[in-house]
Amino acid sequence: MKHPHTRRLSTTLLLSVALTAAIISGCYRLHLPTTSRWLCMGTTVTVTLRANQPERLATIRPIVAQALTEIETDLSIFRPNSTLAIINATAGHGTPILLSTNAANGIALACHWAAVSQGAFDPTIGPLMNLWGFRSKTITEPPTPHSITQTLSRIGWTAIHLHPATATNPATAHLTKPGMHLDLGGIAKGQAVDLAWHRLRLNHQTDFLIDLGGNMRVHGTPHPSAKGWRIGIRNPFTSQDHLDIGTIILTNGQAVATSGNYEQYVELNGKRYTHIIDPRTGWPVSGIASVTVVAPDATTADALSTTLFVIGPQAGLKLLQTLPGCHALWIPDTQPISPITSPGLKLQK
Ligand code: ADP
Ligand code: MG
């Protein structure tokens, strides 16, 4: 999924430079969106504002960067000193680990989605991610059924012991079984976008779009007469922009996220396996190329896109009926492309 304003920026920029040179003085003022882009949490973050507002970036960019860094510091499994890494290193020790508010929220939200999805979303998926070579890339063929069964005994979100903060004590968490591993890769980017979004609102910022590696949340509109922010939905079988399968319009603080099988996968014995694993079987999910979710906030969109990837359209459409404001689009991994959408998703050409 890409954001059309930012996607077409480079071409439009060239055009604008050429026009300015030809006309010499500023007779025209092109309405380019104001954009800032940098790297964070292993992906690209893009903040987009209305046209001609570069002065706002000096305030906005540090607020967003601070929020994303806070989540990464607590919840990254790639940082040896993150709270999550400490919880993982002490799994089975019975020692409660003190949590910041962000860490406690992240683990609580992950457990919430594990319960709602009846375990299809499972933040203890870590050992299976390792087994399938997503953290080391040293394997060349799929793991044996025996090793999958053994690893499944270390998966299960109900073994997360989370004690929320009280008036007198901070929140704590620990994993009850040795060898367990929390991995919040299916939700942390959404949580980070929501934290940044709320901080910008506390700062009275309006009319912006935050995009963290395809996890997006908007406020207001890109220009005064727009209905909302127009977002292109990528065709999972090609990365060419003009072949996007359509667009959706986000309004009123809405968020969107996509889980796909095309960016992160391992190739074993010549076959591709995607990075979303079904915790009920221990196998990477097959049959779905991508799932896009529109939701009232970015954490919901992120967790739900992973969940709906695992459970597929049949069970997913039923689950969506219980989640107000949530809509989805599945693209099965078969050609010709034949998207399945929930009733509330308005895909435009
Ligand atoms: P992306 O990270 O590309 O945005 P997703 O939001 O769908 O994609 O998250 C995929 C990540 O979620 C994986 O890399 C892994 O960290 C984690 N994950 C994989 N399978 C599950 C699962 N069944 N439940 C929860 N998290 C999962
Ligand atoms: Mg997700």
XYZ file of N, CA, C and O in Angstrom, residues 6 54 73 106 148 185 233 242 306 347:
40
model
N 2.640 11.070 -1.721
C 4.074 10.925 -1.527
C 4.669 10.139 -2.684
O 5.757 10.426 -3.131
N 5.918 23.826 5.137
C 7.166 23.226 5.634
C 7.531 23.687 7.037
O 8.157 22.947 7.796
N 12.177 1.437 21.745
C 13.056 1.193 22.892
C 12.448 0.140 23.827
O 13.150 -0.697 24.377
N 1.261 -1.975 25.260
C 1.542 -2.821 24.089
C 1.229 -4.281 24.382
O 0.574 -4.958 23.581
N 8.348 -28.736 14.751
C 7.213 -27.801 14.812
C 6.366 -28.118 16.049
O 6.005 -27.226 16.826
N 5.768 -7.864 16.565
C 5.886 -7.386 15.179
C 4.551 -7.200 14.480
O 4.450 -6.462 13.511
N -4.230 1.225 -2.923
C -4.050 -0.151 -2.442
C -3.239 -0.912 -3.483
O -3.646 -1.048 -4.639
N 0.968 2.228 -11.204
C -0.224 2.431 -12.037
C -1.102 1.186 -12.068
O -2.204 1.218 -12.595
N -3.010 -8.688 10.588
C -2.298 -9.947 10.821
C -3.311 -11.058 11.141
O -3.229 -12.169 10.608
N -13.963 0.585 -2.090
C -12.803 0.644 -2.983
C -13.174 1.451 -4.215
O -14.185 1.181 -4.857
